[in-house]
XYZ file of N, CA and C in Angstrom:
375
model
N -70.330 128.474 143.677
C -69.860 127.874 144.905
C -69.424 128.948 145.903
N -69.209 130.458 145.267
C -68.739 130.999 146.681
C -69.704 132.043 146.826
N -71.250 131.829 145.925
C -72.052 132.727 146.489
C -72.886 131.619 147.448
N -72.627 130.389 147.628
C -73.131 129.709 148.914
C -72.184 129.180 149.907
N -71.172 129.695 149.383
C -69.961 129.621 150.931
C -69.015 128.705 150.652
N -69.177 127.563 149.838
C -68.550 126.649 149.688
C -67.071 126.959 149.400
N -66.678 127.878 148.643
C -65.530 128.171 148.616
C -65.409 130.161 148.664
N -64.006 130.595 149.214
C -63.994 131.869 149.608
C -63.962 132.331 148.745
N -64.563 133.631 148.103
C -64.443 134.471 147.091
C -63.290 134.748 146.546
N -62.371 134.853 147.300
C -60.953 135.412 146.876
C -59.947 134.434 146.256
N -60.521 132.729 146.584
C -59.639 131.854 146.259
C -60.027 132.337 144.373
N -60.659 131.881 143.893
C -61.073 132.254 142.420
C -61.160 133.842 141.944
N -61.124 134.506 142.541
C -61.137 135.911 142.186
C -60.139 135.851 140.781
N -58.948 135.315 140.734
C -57.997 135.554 139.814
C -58.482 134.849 138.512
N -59.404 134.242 138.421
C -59.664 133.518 137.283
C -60.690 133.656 136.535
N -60.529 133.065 135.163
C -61.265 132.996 134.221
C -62.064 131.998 134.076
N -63.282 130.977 134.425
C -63.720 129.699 134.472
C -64.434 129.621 133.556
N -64.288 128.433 132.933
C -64.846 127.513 131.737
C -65.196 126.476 131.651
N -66.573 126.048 131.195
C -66.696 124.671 131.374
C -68.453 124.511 131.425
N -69.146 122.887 131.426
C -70.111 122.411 130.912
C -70.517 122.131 132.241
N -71.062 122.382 133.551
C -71.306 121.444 134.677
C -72.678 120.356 133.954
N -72.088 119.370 134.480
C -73.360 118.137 135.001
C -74.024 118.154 135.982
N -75.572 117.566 136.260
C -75.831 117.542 137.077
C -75.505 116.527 137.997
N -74.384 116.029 138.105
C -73.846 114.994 139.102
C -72.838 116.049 139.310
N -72.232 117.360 139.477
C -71.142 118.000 139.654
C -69.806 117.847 138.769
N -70.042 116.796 137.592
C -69.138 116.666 136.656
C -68.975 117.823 135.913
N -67.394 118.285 135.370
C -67.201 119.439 134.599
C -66.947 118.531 133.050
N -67.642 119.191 132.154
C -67.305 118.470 130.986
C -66.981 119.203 129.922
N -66.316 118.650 128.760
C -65.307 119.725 127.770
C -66.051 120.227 126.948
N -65.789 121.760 127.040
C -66.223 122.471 126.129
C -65.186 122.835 125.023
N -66.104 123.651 123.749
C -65.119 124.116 123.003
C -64.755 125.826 123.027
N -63.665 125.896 122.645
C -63.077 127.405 123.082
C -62.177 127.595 124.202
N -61.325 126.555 124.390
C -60.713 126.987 125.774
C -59.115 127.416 125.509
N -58.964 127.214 124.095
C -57.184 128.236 123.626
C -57.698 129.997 123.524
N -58.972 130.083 122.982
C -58.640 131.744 123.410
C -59.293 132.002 124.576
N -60.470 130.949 124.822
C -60.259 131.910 126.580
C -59.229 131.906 127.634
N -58.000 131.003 127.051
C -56.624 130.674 128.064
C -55.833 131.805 127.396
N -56.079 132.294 125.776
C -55.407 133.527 125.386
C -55.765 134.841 126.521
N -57.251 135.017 126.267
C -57.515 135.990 126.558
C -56.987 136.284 128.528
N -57.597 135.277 128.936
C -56.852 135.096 130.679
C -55.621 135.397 130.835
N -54.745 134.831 130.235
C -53.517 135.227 130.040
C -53.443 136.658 130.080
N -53.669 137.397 128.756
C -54.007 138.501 128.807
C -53.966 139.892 129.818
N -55.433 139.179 130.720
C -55.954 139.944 131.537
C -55.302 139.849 132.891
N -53.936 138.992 132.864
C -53.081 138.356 134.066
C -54.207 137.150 134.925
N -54.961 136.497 134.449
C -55.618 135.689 135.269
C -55.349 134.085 134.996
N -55.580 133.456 136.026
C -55.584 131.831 135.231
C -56.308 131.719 135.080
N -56.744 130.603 135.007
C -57.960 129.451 134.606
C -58.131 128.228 135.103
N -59.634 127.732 135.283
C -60.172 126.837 135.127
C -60.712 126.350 134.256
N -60.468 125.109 134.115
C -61.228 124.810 133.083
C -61.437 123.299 133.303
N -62.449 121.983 132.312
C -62.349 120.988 132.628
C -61.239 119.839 132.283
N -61.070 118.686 132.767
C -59.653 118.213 132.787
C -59.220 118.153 131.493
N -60.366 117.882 130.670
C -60.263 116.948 129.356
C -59.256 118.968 128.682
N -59.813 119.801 128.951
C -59.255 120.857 128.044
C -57.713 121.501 128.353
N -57.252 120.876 129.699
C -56.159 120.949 130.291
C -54.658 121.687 129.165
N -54.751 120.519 128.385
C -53.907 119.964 127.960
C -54.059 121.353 126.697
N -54.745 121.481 126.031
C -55.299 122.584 125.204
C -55.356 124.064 125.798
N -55.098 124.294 127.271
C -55.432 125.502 127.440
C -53.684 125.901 128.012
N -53.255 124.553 127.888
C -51.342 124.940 128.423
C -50.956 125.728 127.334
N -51.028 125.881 126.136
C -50.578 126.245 124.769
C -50.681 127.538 124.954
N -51.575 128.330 125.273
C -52.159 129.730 125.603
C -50.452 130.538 125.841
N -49.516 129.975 126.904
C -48.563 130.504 127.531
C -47.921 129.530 128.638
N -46.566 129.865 128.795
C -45.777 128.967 130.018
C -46.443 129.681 131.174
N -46.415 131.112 131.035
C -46.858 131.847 132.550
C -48.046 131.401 133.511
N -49.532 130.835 132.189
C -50.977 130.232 132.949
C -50.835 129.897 133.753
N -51.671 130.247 134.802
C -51.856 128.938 135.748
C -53.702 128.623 135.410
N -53.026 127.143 134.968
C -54.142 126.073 135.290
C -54.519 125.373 135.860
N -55.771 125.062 136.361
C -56.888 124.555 137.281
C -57.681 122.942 136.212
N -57.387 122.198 136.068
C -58.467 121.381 135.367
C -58.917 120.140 135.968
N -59.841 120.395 136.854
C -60.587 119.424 138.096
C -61.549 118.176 136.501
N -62.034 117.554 137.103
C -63.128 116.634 136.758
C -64.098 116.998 137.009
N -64.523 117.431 138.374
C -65.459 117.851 139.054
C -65.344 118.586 140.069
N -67.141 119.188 140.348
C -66.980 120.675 141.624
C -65.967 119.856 142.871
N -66.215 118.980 142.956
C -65.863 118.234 143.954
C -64.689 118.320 144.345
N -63.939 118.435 143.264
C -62.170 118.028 142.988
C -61.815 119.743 143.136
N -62.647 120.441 142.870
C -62.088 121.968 142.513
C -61.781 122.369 144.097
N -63.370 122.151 144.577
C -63.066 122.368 146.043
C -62.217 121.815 146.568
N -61.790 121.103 147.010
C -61.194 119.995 147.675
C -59.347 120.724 147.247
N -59.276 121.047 146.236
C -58.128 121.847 145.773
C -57.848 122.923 146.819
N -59.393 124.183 146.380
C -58.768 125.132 146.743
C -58.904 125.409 148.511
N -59.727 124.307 149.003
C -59.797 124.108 150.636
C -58.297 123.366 151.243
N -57.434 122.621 150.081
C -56.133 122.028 150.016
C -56.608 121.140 151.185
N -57.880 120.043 150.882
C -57.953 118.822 151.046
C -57.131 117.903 150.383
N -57.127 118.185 149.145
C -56.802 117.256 147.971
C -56.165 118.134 147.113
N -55.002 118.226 146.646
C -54.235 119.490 146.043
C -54.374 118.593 145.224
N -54.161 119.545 143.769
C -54.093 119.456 142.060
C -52.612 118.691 141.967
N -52.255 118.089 140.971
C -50.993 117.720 140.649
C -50.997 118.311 139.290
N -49.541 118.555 138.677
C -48.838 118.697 138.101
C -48.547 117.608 137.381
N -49.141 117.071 136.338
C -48.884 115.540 136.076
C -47.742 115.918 134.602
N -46.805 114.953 134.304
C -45.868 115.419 132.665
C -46.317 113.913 132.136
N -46.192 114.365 130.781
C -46.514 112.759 130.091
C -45.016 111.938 129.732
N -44.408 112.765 130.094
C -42.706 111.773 129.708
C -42.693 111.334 131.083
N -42.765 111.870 131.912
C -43.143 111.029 133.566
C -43.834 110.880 134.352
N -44.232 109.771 134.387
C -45.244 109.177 135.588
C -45.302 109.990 136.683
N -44.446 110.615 137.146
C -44.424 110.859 138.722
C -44.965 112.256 138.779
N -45.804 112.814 139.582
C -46.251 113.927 139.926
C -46.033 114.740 140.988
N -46.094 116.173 140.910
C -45.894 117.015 141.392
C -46.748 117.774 142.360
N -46.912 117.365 143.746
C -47.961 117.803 144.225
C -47.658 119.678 144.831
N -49.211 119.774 144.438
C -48.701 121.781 145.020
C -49.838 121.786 146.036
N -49.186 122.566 147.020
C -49.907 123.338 148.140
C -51.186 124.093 147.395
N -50.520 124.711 146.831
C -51.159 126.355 145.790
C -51.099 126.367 144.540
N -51.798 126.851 143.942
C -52.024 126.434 142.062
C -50.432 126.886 141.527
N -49.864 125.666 140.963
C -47.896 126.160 140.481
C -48.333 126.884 138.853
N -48.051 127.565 138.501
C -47.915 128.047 137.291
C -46.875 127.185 135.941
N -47.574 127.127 135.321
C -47.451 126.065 134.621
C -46.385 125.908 133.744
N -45.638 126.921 133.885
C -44.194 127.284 133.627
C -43.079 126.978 133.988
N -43.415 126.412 135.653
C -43.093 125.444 136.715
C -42.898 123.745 136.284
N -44.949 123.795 135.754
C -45.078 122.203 135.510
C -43.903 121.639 133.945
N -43.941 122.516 132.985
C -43.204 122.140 131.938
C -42.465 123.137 131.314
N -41.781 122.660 129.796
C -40.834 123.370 129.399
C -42.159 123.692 128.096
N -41.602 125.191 127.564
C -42.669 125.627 126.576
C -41.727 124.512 124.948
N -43.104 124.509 124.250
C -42.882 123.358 123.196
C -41.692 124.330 122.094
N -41.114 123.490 121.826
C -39.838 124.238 120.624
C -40.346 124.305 119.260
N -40.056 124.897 118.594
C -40.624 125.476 117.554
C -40.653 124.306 116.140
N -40.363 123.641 115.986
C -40.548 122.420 115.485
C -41.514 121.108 116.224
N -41.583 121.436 117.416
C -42.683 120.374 117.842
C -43.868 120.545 117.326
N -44.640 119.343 117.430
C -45.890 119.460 116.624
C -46.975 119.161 117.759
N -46.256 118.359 119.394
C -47.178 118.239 120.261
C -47.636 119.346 120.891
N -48.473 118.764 121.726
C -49.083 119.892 122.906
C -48.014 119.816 123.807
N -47.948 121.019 124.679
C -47.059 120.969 125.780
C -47.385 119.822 126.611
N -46.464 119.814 127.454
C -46.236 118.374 127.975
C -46.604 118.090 129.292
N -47.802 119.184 129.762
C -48.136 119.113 130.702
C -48.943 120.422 131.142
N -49.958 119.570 132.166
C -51.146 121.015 132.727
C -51.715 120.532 134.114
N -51.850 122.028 134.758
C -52.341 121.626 136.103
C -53.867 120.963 135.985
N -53.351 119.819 136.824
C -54.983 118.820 136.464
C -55.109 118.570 138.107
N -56.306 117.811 138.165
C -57.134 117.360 139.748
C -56.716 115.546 139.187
């Protein structure tokens, strides 16, 4: 998308992207997205990835910032801040809308060492 203009090079520069496109512009779940959210981490970058892996790529670290659109559609529309990403938590309904991708450290609290869930939240479209 930003070797045909659609989006500026620099908005994604920081990231690591992952994912299955459709040919309807749907992003669909792949497998591998805890160590490529390890490794991003890592390299100081976030991620994209698709919605469904959201939730799986929060675990990586509180610091990530995650991206997990549905589709090209939704990604753009993000990073043109037509349509900003929310911050959604599963203990509450209510969401968090961001200007700019919030780091996900922001969106939730990291899981305590006896929990057995996934963190409790990831930047989704």
């Amino acid at each position: 998308m930003t070797a045909i203009g659609a989006l500026p090079h620099d908005a994604i520069s920081g990231f690591t992207v992952l994912g299955e496109l459709g040919l309807d512009g749907s992003i669909a779940p792949v497998a591998g997205v805890l160590p490529a959210a390890i490794g991003a981490n890592a390299r100081a970058q976030g991620l994209i990835c698709p919605a469904a892996c959201g939730p799986e790529a929060a675990w990586a670290s509180p610091e990530i910032e995650i991206v997990a659109p549905q589709s090209l559609i939704q990604l753009a529309n993000h990073f043109k801040a037509r349509r900003c990403c929310r911050a959604r938590s599963r203990r509450s309904a209510r969401s968090t809308a961001c200007r700019s991708i919030l780091p996900t450290s922001k969106a939730r609290r990291a899981p305590s060492a006896r929990s057995k869930s996934p963190p409790q939240a990831a930047i989704t479209c």
